[in-house]
Amino acid sequence: MTKALVGIIMGSDSDLPVMKESAVVLEEFDIPYDISILSAHRTPDQLVDYVRKAKESFEVLIAGAGGAAHLPGVIAAHTIIPVIGVPIEASPLGALDSLLSIVQMPSGIPVATMAIAQSGAKNAGIYAVQILALNRPKLGDKLREYRKSMAESVMNKDNKLKTLGWKGYLAEK
Ligand code: RP5
């Protein structure tokens, strides 16, 4: 069995529509990953057990949670594997509660906090790939290709805009 390099953990199955974006990126880059539902509050013992075993396999952990989102911080407290946190909207307070719970870590125990929701989960996947690429040159090449095609797609949209008659910023006045 291929060894998973990234562990994706979410607090509830209600987080899956957001956290699947991390998985989509990892699949795009052919990174083996493990995806699990574990809660800092509802399954504290199982979470600690998971994190203790994590060092045998994972090089990066991605954790997404909503509300009082202590999941990424608790994971970070139990391991030196880099933890990436994704704030999810799950309460009447929007996602601000989750963002602040994840970002405002005490000094000494960092969590790399991403943007709220889908963009954050997608960026968590990309950030994990960037960490793995530090000692995997081929993965670095893939990331450069990814950025190149992203830039091309923006330029194509700009060209389309011009063909529709919109004037460009650099067009002659
Ligand atoms: C958090 O509580 C989870 O990460 C989720 O975002 C939120 C709500 O969970 P459910 O009540 O939908 O299971 O722990």
mmCIF file of C-alpha atoms and ligand atoms in Angstrom:
data_model
loop_
_atom_site.group_PDB
_atom_site.id
_atom_site.type_symbol
_atom_site.label_atom_id
_atom_site.label_comp_id
_atom_site.label_asym_id
_atom_site.label_seq_id
_atom_site.Cartn_x
_atom_site.Cartn_y
_atom_site.Cartn_z
ATOM 1 C CA MET A 1 0.000 0.000 0.000
ATOM 2 C CA THR A 2 1.287 3.499 -0.869
ATOM 3 C CA LYS A 3 2.235 5.514 2.195
ATOM 4 C CA ALA A 4 0.032 8.604 2.639
ATOM 5 C CA LEU A 5 2.127 11.782 2.825
ATOM 6 C CA VAL A 6 -0.656 14.165 3.840
ATOM 7 C CA GLY A 7 -3.364 13.688 6.451
ATOM 8 C CA ILE A 8 -6.599 15.651 6.010
ATOM 9 C CA ILE A 9 -8.673 15.827 9.188
ATOM 10 C CA MET A 10 -12.070 17.508 9.591
ATOM 11 C CA GLY A 11 -14.208 17.998 12.663
ATOM 12 C CA SER A 12 -17.442 16.679 11.150
ATOM 13 C CA ASP A 13 -18.892 15.225 7.961
ATOM 14 C CA SER A 14 -20.573 18.630 7.513
ATOM 15 C CA ASP A 15 -17.059 19.989 6.726
ATOM 16 C CA LEU A 16 -16.594 17.640 3.760
ATOM 17 C CA PRO A 17 -18.008 19.937 1.036
ATOM 18 C CA VAL A 18 -15.207 22.378 1.947
ATOM 19 C CA MET A 19 -12.393 19.975 2.815
ATOM 20 C CA LYS A 20 -12.776 17.905 -0.335
ATOM 21 C CA GLU A 21 -11.097 20.828 -2.136
ATOM 22 C CA SER A 22 -7.810 19.915 -0.414
ATOM 23 C CA ALA A 23 -8.209 16.326 -1.577
ATOM 24 C CA VAL A 24 -8.902 17.415 -5.171
ATOM 25 C CA VAL A 25 -5.586 19.320 -5.270
ATOM 26 C CA LEU A 26 -3.620 16.420 -3.772
ATOM 27 C CA GLU A 27 -5.083 14.078 -6.389
ATOM 28 C CA GLU A 28 -4.151 16.533 -9.145
ATOM 29 C CA PHE A 29 -0.536 16.362 -7.935
ATOM 30 C CA ASP A 30 -0.618 12.565 -7.354
ATOM 31 C CA ILE A 31 0.045 12.931 -3.633
ATOM 32 C CA PRO A 32 -1.174 9.970 -1.556
ATOM 33 C CA TYR A 33 -3.326 11.201 1.336
ATOM 34 C CA ASP A 34 -5.528 9.984 4.150
ATOM 35 C CA ILE A 35 -8.832 11.688 4.969
ATOM 36 C CA SER A 36 -10.534 11.332 8.375
ATOM 37 C CA ILE A 37 -13.266 12.808 10.571
ATOM 38 C CA LEU A 38 -12.004 13.422 14.101
ATOM 39 C CA SER A 39 -13.051 16.078 16.571
ATOM 40 C CA ALA A 40 -11.003 17.918 19.202
ATOM 41 C CA HIS A 41 -14.121 17.996 21.402
ATOM 42 C CA ARG A 42 -16.195 14.939 20.485
ATOM 43 C CA THR A 43 -13.411 12.361 19.965
ATOM 44 C CA PRO A 44 -10.464 13.755 21.957
ATOM 45 C CA ASP A 45 -8.857 10.374 22.688
ATOM 46 C CA GLN A 46 -9.117 9.123 19.095
ATOM 47 C CA LEU A 47 -7.681 12.429 17.829
ATOM 48 C CA VAL A 48 -4.615 12.200 20.058
ATOM 49 C CA ASP A 49 -4.163 8.571 19.031
ATOM 50 C CA TYR A 50 -4.306 9.563 15.337
ATOM 51 C CA VAL A 51 -1.755 12.349 15.782
ATOM 52 C CA ARG A 52 0.649 10.088 17.697
ATOM 53 C CA LYS A 53 0.530 7.588 14.818
ATOM 54 C CA ALA A 54 0.772 10.377 12.210
ATOM 55 C CA LYS A 55 4.545 10.722 12.524
ATOM 56 C CA GLU A 56 4.984 7.241 11.085
ATOM 57 C CA SER A 57 3.577 8.431 7.771
ATOM 58 C CA PHE A 58 2.551 12.027 7.225
ATOM 59 C CA GLU A 59 4.787 14.978 6.356
ATOM 60 C CA VAL A 60 1.983 17.574 6.445
ATOM 61 C CA LEU A 61 -1.385 17.687 8.209
ATOM 62 C CA ILE A 62 -4.387 19.730 7.005
ATOM 63 C CA ALA A 63 -7.157 20.331 9.549
ATOM 64 C CA GLY A 64 -10.487 22.024 8.850
ATOM 65 C CA ALA A 65 -13.136 22.897 11.419
ATOM 66 C CA GLY A 66 -15.935 25.353 12.133
ATOM 67 C CA GLY A 67 -17.253 27.226 15.174
ATOM 68 C CA ALA A 68 -14.954 26.841 18.188
ATOM 69 C CA ALA A 69 -12.401 25.407 15.794
ATOM 70 C CA HIS A 70 -9.772 23.981 18.125
ATOM 71 C CA LEU A 71 -8.956 21.005 15.906
ATOM 72 C CA PRO A 72 -5.867 22.394 14.076
ATOM 73 C CA GLY A 73 -4.419 23.864 17.295
ATOM 74 C CA VAL A 74 -4.888 20.687 19.329
ATOM 75 C CA ILE A 75 -3.284 18.653 16.545
ATOM 76 C CA ALA A 76 -0.358 21.110 16.416
ATOM 77 C CA ALA A 77 0.063 20.777 20.195
ATOM 78 C CA HIS A 78 0.734 17.048 19.818
ATOM 79 C CA THR A 79 3.132 16.979 16.865
ATOM 80 C CA ILE A 80 5.971 18.815 15.142
ATOM 81 C CA ILE A 81 4.550 17.906 11.702
ATOM 82 C CA PRO A 82 3.477 21.223 10.060
ATOM 83 C CA VAL A 83 -0.264 21.808 10.498
ATOM 84 C CA ILE A 84 -2.332 23.838 8.029
ATOM 85 C CA GLY A 85 -5.668 25.119 9.345
ATOM 86 C CA VAL A 86 -8.821 25.790 7.314
ATOM 87 C CA PRO A 87 -11.604 27.898 8.913
ATOM 88 C CA ILE A 88 -15.114 26.739 7.975
ATOM 89 C CA GLU A 89 -18.456 28.525 8.339
ATOM 90 C CA ALA A 90 -20.563 26.452 10.735
ATOM 91 C CA SER A 91 -22.324 28.760 13.191
ATOM 92 C CA PRO A 92 -24.533 31.879 13.390
ATOM 93 C CA LEU A 93 -21.285 33.857 13.752
ATOM 94 C CA GLY A 94 -20.295 33.044 10.171
ATOM 95 C CA ALA A 95 -16.706 31.874 9.962
ATOM 96 C CA LEU A 96 -15.145 34.643 12.039
ATOM 97 C CA ASP A 97 -15.320 32.456 15.172
ATOM 98 C CA SER A 98 -13.546 29.659 13.346
ATOM 99 C CA LEU A 99 -10.942 31.967 11.744
ATOM 100 C CA LEU A 100 -10.013 33.534 15.084
ATOM 101 C CA SER A 101 -9.949 30.157 16.868
ATOM 102 C CA ILE A 102 -7.472 28.845 14.300
ATOM 103 C CA VAL A 103 -5.299 31.875 13.632
ATOM 104 C CA GLN A 104 -4.775 33.160 17.158
ATOM 105 C CA MET A 105 -2.399 30.454 18.384
ATOM 106 C CA PRO A 106 -0.127 31.026 21.377
ATOM 107 C CA SER A 107 3.553 31.624 20.575
ATOM 108 C CA GLY A 108 5.484 28.394 20.207
ATOM 109 C CA ILE A 109 2.736 26.300 18.586
ATOM 110 C CA PRO A 110 2.084 27.574 15.038
ATOM 111 C CA VAL A 111 -0.768 26.685 12.687
ATOM 112 C CA ALA A 112 -0.529 27.972 9.091
ATOM 113 C CA THR A 113 -4.003 29.484 8.758
ATOM 114 C CA MET A 114 -5.596 29.625 5.313
ATOM 115 C CA ALA A 115 -8.501 31.712 3.980
ATOM 116 C CA ILE A 116 -12.072 30.820 4.993
ATOM 117 C CA ALA A 117 -13.901 27.945 3.249
ATOM 118 C CA GLN A 118 -13.298 26.504 -0.255
ATOM 119 C CA SER A 119 -10.414 28.812 -1.294
ATOM 120 C CA GLY A 120 -8.710 28.074 2.006
ATOM 121 C CA ALA A 121 -9.124 24.312 1.598
ATOM 122 C CA LYS A 122 -7.780 24.486 -1.958
ATOM 123 C CA ASN A 123 -4.826 26.612 -0.843
ATOM 124 C CA ALA A 124 -4.187 24.189 2.029
ATOM 125 C CA GLY A 125 -3.740 21.455 -0.586
ATOM 126 C CA ILE A 126 -1.403 23.628 -2.664
ATOM 127 C CA TYR A 127 0.560 24.696 0.425
ATOM 128 C CA ALA A 128 0.990 21.047 1.412
ATOM 129 C CA VAL A 129 2.337 20.305 -2.080
ATOM 130 C CA GLN A 130 4.739 23.276 -1.758
ATOM 131 C CA ILE A 131 6.076 21.857 1.534
ATOM 132 C CA LEU A 132 6.523 18.408 -0.013
ATOM 133 C CA ALA A 133 8.239 19.995 -3.046
ATOM 134 C CA LEU A 134 11.077 21.316 -0.860
ATOM 135 C CA ASN A 135 12.876 18.001 -1.289
ATOM 136 C CA ARG A 136 11.078 16.648 -4.366
ATOM 137 C CA PRO A 137 12.307 18.602 -7.424
ATOM 138 C CA LYS A 138 9.798 16.994 -9.823
ATOM 139 C CA LEU A 139 6.945 18.219 -7.652
ATOM 140 C CA GLY A 140 8.470 21.710 -7.830
ATOM 141 C CA ASP A 141 8.393 21.478 -11.651
ATOM 142 C CA LYS A 142 4.720 20.477 -11.480
ATOM 143 C CA LEU A 143 3.945 23.465 -9.248
ATOM 144 C CA ARG A 144 5.661 25.831 -11.706
ATOM 145 C CA GLU A 145 3.582 24.319 -14.544
ATOM 146 C CA TYR A 146 0.438 24.767 -12.424
ATOM 147 C CA ARG A 147 1.178 28.482 -11.966
ATOM 148 C CA LYS A 148 2.001 28.877 -15.667
ATOM 149 C CA SER A 149 -1.326 27.405 -16.728
ATOM 150 C CA MET A 150 -3.127 29.571 -14.147
ATOM 151 C CA ALA A 151 -1.503 32.691 -15.659
ATOM 152 C CA GLU A 152 -2.411 31.503 -19.175
ATOM 153 C CA SER A 153 -6.026 31.040 -18.148
ATOM 154 C CA VAL A 154 -6.175 34.624 -16.803
ATOM 155 C CA MET A 155 -4.598 35.976 -20.019
ATOM 156 C CA ASN A 156 -7.148 34.027 -22.088
ATOM 157 C CA LYS A 157 -9.946 35.650 -20.096
ATOM 158 C CA ASP A 158 -8.370 39.059 -20.720
ATOM 159 C CA ASN A 159 -8.149 38.350 -24.472
ATOM 160 C CA LYS A 160 -11.799 37.281 -24.499
ATOM 161 C CA LEU A 161 -12.753 40.534 -22.773
ATOM 162 C CA LYS A 162 -10.980 42.495 -25.512
ATOM 163 C CA THR A 163 -12.696 40.520 -28.286
ATOM 164 C CA LEU A 164 -16.026 41.516 -26.692
ATOM 165 C CA GLY A 165 -15.065 45.158 -27.275
ATOM 166 C CA TRP A 166 -13.910 46.123 -23.785
ATOM 167 C CA LYS A 167 -10.887 48.426 -23.896
ATOM 168 C CA GLY A 168 -7.753 47.360 -22.060
ATOM 169 C CA TYR A 169 -5.911 49.399 -19.468
ATOM 170 C CA LEU A 170 -3.047 49.853 -21.931
ATOM 171 C CA ALA A 171 -5.268 50.627 -24.947
ATOM 172 C CA GLU A 172 -4.689 53.959 -26.695
ATOM 173 C CA LYS A 173 -7.037 56.631 -25.406
HETATM 174 C C1 RP5 B 1 -17.018 21.553 14.360
HETATM 175 O O1 RP5 B 1 -18.363 21.831 14.548
HETATM 176 C C2 RP5 B 1 -16.960 20.870 13.033
HETATM 177 O O2 RP5 B 1 -15.704 21.064 12.452
HETATM 178 C C3 RP5 B 1 -18.048 21.490 12.240
HETATM 179 O O3 RP5 B 1 -17.573 22.521 11.378
HETATM 180 C C4 RP5 B 1 -18.956 22.093 13.294
HETATM 181 C C5 RP5 B 1 -20.378 21.578 13.264
HETATM 182 O O4 RP5 B 1 -20.365 20.168 13.339
HETATM 183 P P1 RP5 B 1 -21.732 19.341 13.159
HETATM 184 O O5 RP5 B 1 -22.641 19.787 14.251
HETATM 185 O O6 RP5 B 1 -22.236 19.676 11.770
HETATM 186 O O7 RP5 B 1 -21.336 17.894 13.275
HETATM 187 O O8 RP5 B 1 -16.501 20.754 15.368
#
